[in-house]
C-alpha cells in the first residue's frame, strides 16, 4: 500500500515537472491538439464507432475536445490534451503519427486494439514527454526502437502481447524513472538488459529466445563450440609436434652416443684404414703364392 502511494505521488510530481516544462510555451487553447485528435481519427479504422459517435469536430466551444471519449485535458475548459486513453476500442491501423501534434501529452494508452506494423523509430520525437506508454495486446511487429530510451520521463512501458522481434535495446536501461516494464508474449531474443528496478520473470515470459535475469542464464553462443574445437586442435597439434621433436632428439642423441663410443675405441681414427690395409696385404700374399706355384 505504501509503495503504491509512493508510486502515485512520484507520478504526480513527474506530471507537475512536465507541466512546468511545457506550460510556458503552450497557448491557452491549442489548435494543434485539435488537429492531433482529428489526425488520429482519420488514420484509424473505427470498427466499433466509438470515435465516430463521440469525436465531433463541428463543435467549436472552448474545451470541446475534453469531452471526447478517451481524452483527458489539463483543464476541462482547455483544448490541451493531457492523456489519450483508447484501450479496447477495436481500432485498426498503424501507429498514428498525428499524435506528435499533441505536444502536452503525458499518457498514451492504445492497448487491446488491432494496431499493426512497426513502432515508429522516431517514437521519442512523437511522445517525448509521456510518463506512461501502453501499446500492449496489439499486433505491432519489428524491433523495439532504441529511441524509446530518449523518452526519459517514462515510468510505465508496456509492450507485451505483440509480435515484436529482435533484442531488447540495452539503452533502455537508461530509463532511470521506469517502474513498470513488460515485454512478455513477443518473439524477442538475446540477453535482458539491466534495469534499475525490480522486475519479475512474468515481465519477460513467453519470448523463446530471451535469457538472463530474471529468466534462465544465457547459454554460450554458437561460436563457443567452434572456438573450443579450434583451441583443441591447436593443443593437439602442439602436442604432436612436441612428441615428434622428442623422438627426433632421441635418435639424434643416440647416434651421437654411438659415434662417441666408436671414437673412444679408436682414438686415432685409423682403425678402418688399418683394416683396409690388412685386407690388401692378404690379397697381395695370396697373389704371390699363386705366382710361385705357377713357376
Coordinates of C-alpha atoms in Angstrom, one line a residue:
X1 CA 0.0 0.0 0.0
X2 CA 2.8 2.4 1.0
X3 CA 4.7 1.5 -2.2
X4 CA 1.6 2.2 -4.3
X5 CA 1.1 5.6 -2.7
X6 CA 4.8 6.4 -3.3
X7 CA 4.4 5.5 -7.0
X8 CA 1.3 7.7 -7.3
X9 CA 3.0 10.6 -5.6
X10 CA 6.0 10.1 -7.9
X11 CA 3.7 10.1 -11.0
X12 CA 2.1 13.4 -9.8
X13 CA 5.5 15.0 -9.3
X14 CA 6.6 14.0 -12.7
X15 CA 3.4 15.4 -14.3
X16 CA 4.0 18.7 -12.4
X17 CA 7.6 18.8 -13.8
X18 CA 6.3 18.2 -17.3
X19 CA 3.8 20.9 -16.8
X20 CA 6.5 23.3 -15.7
X21 CA 8.5 22.4 -18.9
X22 CA 5.5 22.8 -21.2
X23 CA 3.2 25.3 -19.6
X24 CA 5.0 28.5 -20.6
X25 CA 5.3 27.6 -24.3
X26 CA 1.7 26.4 -24.9
X27 CA -1.3 28.6 -25.7
X28 CA -4.5 28.6 -23.7
X29 CA -6.4 26.9 -26.5
X30 CA -4.2 24.8 -28.8
X31 CA -5.3 24.3 -32.4
X32 CA -2.5 21.7 -32.7
X33 CA -4.2 19.5 -30.1
X34 CA -7.4 19.7 -32.1
X35 CA -5.5 18.8 -35.3
X36 CA -3.8 16.0 -33.4
X37 CA -7.1 14.3 -32.5
X38 CA -8.5 14.8 -35.9
X39 CA -5.5 13.1 -37.4
X40 CA -5.8 10.2 -35.1
X41 CA -9.5 9.7 -36.0
X42 CA -8.7 10.0 -39.8
X43 CA -5.8 7.5 -39.6
X44 CA -7.6 4.7 -37.7
X45 CA -10.4 2.4 -38.7
X46 CA -13.1 2.8 -36.0
X47 CA -14.7 -0.7 -36.0
X48 CA -17.0 -0.1 -33.1
X49 CA -17.8 3.5 -33.8
X50 CA -16.5 5.0 -30.5
X51 CA -14.7 7.8 -32.2
X52 CA -17.3 8.5 -34.8
X53 CA -20.0 8.9 -32.2
X54 CA -18.0 11.0 -29.8
X55 CA -15.3 12.9 -31.6
X56 CA -17.3 15.7 -33.2
X57 CA -15.1 18.4 -34.6
X58 CA -18.0 20.6 -35.6
X59 CA -18.3 21.9 -32.1
X60 CA -16.2 25.0 -31.6
X61 CA -16.8 25.7 -27.9
X62 CA -13.9 26.1 -25.7
X63 CA -12.6 22.9 -24.3
X64 CA -14.9 20.7 -26.5
X65 CA -12.2 18.1 -27.2
X66 CA -12.0 17.4 -23.4
X67 CA -15.4 15.8 -23.7
X68 CA -14.3 13.3 -26.3
X69 CA -14.3 9.6 -25.3
X70 CA -10.8 8.6 -24.1
X71 CA -9.4 12.2 -23.8
X72 CA -8.2 13.8 -20.6
X73 CA -7.3 17.5 -20.6
X74 CA -5.1 19.6 -18.4
X75 CA -8.2 21.6 -17.6
X76 CA -11.8 20.9 -18.6
X77 CA -12.1 24.2 -20.4
X78 CA -8.8 24.0 -22.3
X79 CA -8.2 22.3 -25.6
X80 CA -4.9 20.9 -24.3
X81 CA -4.7 17.1 -24.2
X82 CA -3.1 15.5 -21.1
X83 CA -3.8 11.8 -21.7
X84 CA -5.2 9.7 -24.6
X85 CA -6.8 6.5 -23.4
X86 CA -8.2 4.5 -26.3
X87 CA -7.8 1.0 -24.9
X88 CA -10.0 -1.8 -26.2
X89 CA -11.9 0.2 -28.8
X90 CA -11.4 -2.1 -31.8
X91 CA -9.2 0.4 -33.6
X92 CA -7.3 -0.8 -36.6
X93 CA -4.3 0.7 -38.4
X94 CA -0.7 1.6 -37.9
X95 CA 0.7 3.8 -35.1
X96 CA -1.0 7.2 -35.5
X97 CA 1.8 9.6 -36.3
X98 CA -0.5 12.6 -35.8
X99 CA -0.1 12.2 -32.0
X100 CA 3.1 14.4 -32.5
X101 CA 0.8 17.4 -32.6
X102 CA -0.4 16.7 -29.0
X103 CA 2.7 18.3 -27.5
X104 CA 1.5 18.4 -23.9
X105 CA 0.5 14.7 -23.7
X106 CA 1.9 12.7 -20.8
X107 CA 0.0 9.4 -21.2
X108 CA -0.8 7.3 -24.2
X109 CA -2.8 4.0 -24.0
X110 CA -3.6 2.2 -27.2
X111 CA -3.7 -1.2 -25.7
X112 CA -6.1 -4.1 -26.7
X113 CA -6.7 -2.9 -30.2
X114 CA -5.8 -4.2 -33.7
X115 CA -2.8 -2.0 -34.4
X116 CA 0.0 -3.4 -36.5
X117 CA 3.3 -2.5 -38.2
X118 CA 6.4 -1.2 -36.5
X119 CA 6.6 1.1 -33.6
X120 CA 8.0 4.3 -35.2
X121 CA 11.8 4.6 -35.0
X122 CA 11.4 8.3 -34.0
X123 CA 8.9 7.5 -31.2
X124 CA 10.8 9.8 -28.8
X125 CA 10.1 12.8 -31.1
X126 CA 6.4 11.9 -31.2
X127 CA 5.7 11.4 -27.5
X128 CA 8.8 12.9 -25.8
X129 CA 7.2 13.9 -22.5
X130 CA 5.0 10.8 -21.9
X131 CA 5.2 9.2 -18.5
X132 CA 3.1 6.2 -19.4
X133 CA 3.0 4.3 -22.7
X134 CA 0.8 1.2 -23.2
X135 CA 0.9 -0.5 -26.6
X136 CA 0.2 -4.0 -25.2
X137 CA -2.2 -6.5 -26.8
X138 CA -1.9 -5.4 -30.4
X139 CA 0.0 -6.8 -33.4
X140 CA 3.0 -4.5 -33.5
X141 CA 6.0 -6.1 -35.3
X142 CA 9.6 -5.3 -35.9
X143 CA 12.2 -4.4 -33.3
X144 CA 11.8 -2.3 -30.2
X145 CA 13.1 1.2 -31.2
X146 CA 16.1 2.2 -29.2
X147 CA 14.8 5.8 -29.4
X148 CA 12.4 4.9 -26.5
X149 CA 15.4 5.5 -24.3
X150 CA 15.0 9.2 -25.1
X151 CA 11.6 9.2 -23.5
X152 CA 13.3 10.0 -20.3
X153 CA 10.1 10.7 -18.3
X154 CA 8.7 7.2 -18.8
X155 CA 7.8 5.3 -15.7
X156 CA 5.4 2.8 -17.4
X157 CA 6.2 1.0 -20.6
X158 CA 4.0 -1.9 -21.7
X159 CA 4.8 -3.7 -25.0
X160 CA 3.6 -7.2 -24.1
X161 CA 1.3 -9.4 -26.3
X162 CA 2.6 -8.2 -29.7
X163 CA 4.8 -9.7 -32.4
X164 CA 8.0 -7.8 -31.7
X165 CA 11.3 -9.4 -32.7
X166 CA 15.0 -8.9 -32.2
X167 CA 16.6 -8.0 -28.8
X168 CA 15.7 -5.6 -26.1
X169 CA 17.8 -2.5 -26.7
X170 CA 20.4 -2.2 -24.0
X171 CA 20.0 1.6 -23.9
X172 CA 16.5 1.1 -22.4
X173 CA 18.4 0.5 -19.1
X174 CA 18.9 4.3 -19.2
X175 CA 15.3 4.8 -18.3
X176 CA 16.0 5.6 -14.7
X177 CA 12.4 6.6 -13.9
X178 CA 10.9 3.3 -15.1
X179 CA 8.7 1.5 -12.6
X180 CA 6.8 -0.9 -14.8
X181 CA 8.3 -2.6 -17.9
X182 CA 6.7 -5.5 -19.7
X183 CA 7.6 -7.2 -23.0
X184 CA 6.1 -10.7 -22.4
X185 CA 4.5 -12.8 -25.1
X186 CA 6.5 -11.5 -28.1
X187 CA 9.2 -13.0 -30.3
X188 CA 12.2 -11.4 -28.6
X189 CA 15.6 -13.0 -28.2
X190 CA 19.0 -12.3 -26.6
X191 CA 20.1 -11.1 -23.2
X192 CA 17.9 -9.0 -20.9
X193 CA 19.5 -5.6 -20.1
X194 CA 19.9 -4.5 -16.6
X195 CA 17.1 -2.3 -15.2
X196 CA 17.5 -0.3 -12.0
X197 CA 14.1 -1.6 -10.8
X198 CA 12.8 -4.9 -9.6
X199 CA 11.3 -6.8 -12.5
X200 CA 9.8 -10.4 -12.5
X201 CA 10.1 -13.3 -14.9
X202 CA 6.4 -12.6 -15.9
X203 CA 7.5 -9.3 -17.4
X204 CA 9.7 -11.2 -20.0
X205 CA 7.9 -14.6 -20.2
X206 CA 7.0 -16.4 -23.4
X207 CA 9.8 -15.0 -25.6
X208 CA 11.5 -18.1 -27.0
X209 CA 15.0 -16.5 -27.2
X210 CA 15.2 -14.2 -24.1
X211 CA 17.7 -15.1 -21.4
X212 CA 19.4 -13.6 -18.4
X213 CA 17.9 -12.4 -15.1
X214 CA 15.2 -12.8 -14.1
X215 CA 14.9 -15.6 -16.6
X216 CA 17.3 -18.5 -17.1
X217 CA 21.0 -17.7 -17.7
X218 CA 22.1 -17.2 -21.2
X219 CA 23.9 -20.1 -22.9
X220 CA 27.2 -19.7 -24.8
X221 CA 26.8 -18.6 -28.3
X222 CA 27.2 -20.9 -31.4
X223 CA 30.8 -19.5 -31.8
X224 CA 31.7 -21.1 -28.5
X225 CA 31.9 -24.8 -29.7
X226 CA 33.8 -23.7 -32.8
X227 CA 36.3 -21.8 -30.7
X228 CA 36.7 -24.9 -28.5
X229 CA 37.3 -27.1 -31.5
X230 CA 39.9 -24.7 -32.8
X231 CA 41.6 -24.5 -29.5
X232 CA 41.6 -28.3 -29.0
X233 CA 43.0 -28.8 -32.5
X234 CA 45.8 -26.3 -31.7
X235 CA 46.7 -28.0 -28.5
X236 CA 46.7 -31.4 -30.2
X237 CA 48.9 -30.0 -33.0
X238 CA 51.4 -28.6 -30.5
X239 CA 51.4 -32.0 -28.6
X240 CA 52.1 -34.0 -31.8
X241 CA 54.8 -31.6 -32.7
X242 CA 56.4 -31.9 -29.3
X243 CA 56.3 -35.7 -29.5
X244 CA 57.9 -35.5 -33.0
X245 CA 60.7 -33.3 -31.7
X246 CA 61.3 -35.6 -28.7
X247 CA 61.6 -38.6 -31.0
X248 CA 64.0 -36.8 -33.3
X249 CA 66.1 -35.7 -30.4
X250 CA 66.2 -39.2 -29.0
X251 CA 67.6 -40.6 -32.3
X252 CA 70.0 -37.7 -32.7
X253 CA 71.5 -38.2 -29.2
X254 CA 71.6 -42.0 -29.7
X255 CA 73.6 -41.5 -32.9
X256 CA 75.9 -39.1 -31.2
X257 CA 76.4 -41.5 -28.4
X258 CA 77.3 -44.4 -30.8
X259 CA 79.8 -42.2 -32.7
X260 CA 81.5 -41.2 -29.4
X261 CA 81.7 -44.8 -28.4
X262 CA 83.5 -45.7 -31.7
X263 CA 85.9 -42.8 -31.2
X264 CA 86.7 -44.0 -27.7
X265 CA 87.6 -47.5 -29.2
X266 CA 89.8 -46.0 -31.9
X267 CA 91.2 -42.7 -30.6
X268 CA 93.4 -42.1 -33.6
X269 CA 90.6 -42.7 -36.1
X270 CA 92.6 -45.2 -38.3
X271 CA 91.1 -48.5 -37.3
X272 CA 89.2 -48.6 -40.6
X273 CA 92.3 -47.8 -42.6
X274 CA 94.3 -50.5 -40.9
X275 CA 91.6 -52.9 -41.5
X276 CA 91.5 -52.0 -45.2
X277 CA 95.4 -52.2 -45.5
X278 CA 95.2 -55.7 -43.9
X279 CA 92.8 -56.8 -46.4
X280 CA 95.0 -55.6 -49.2
X281 CA 98.0 -57.4 -47.6
X282 CA 96.2 -60.6 -47.5
X283 CA 95.2 -60.3 -51.2
X284 CA 98.8 -59.5 -52.2
X285 CA 100.2 -62.5 -50.3
X286 CA 97.6 -64.8 -52.0
X287 CA 98.7 -63.4 -55.3
X288 CA 102.4 -64.1 -54.7
X289 CA 101.7 -67.6 -53.6
X290 CA 99.8 -68.3 -56.8
X291 CA 102.7 -67.0 -58.9
X292 CA 105.2 -69.3 -57.2
X293 CA 103.1 -72.3 -57.8
X294 CA 102.8 -71.4 -61.4
X295 CA 106.6 -71.1 -61.9

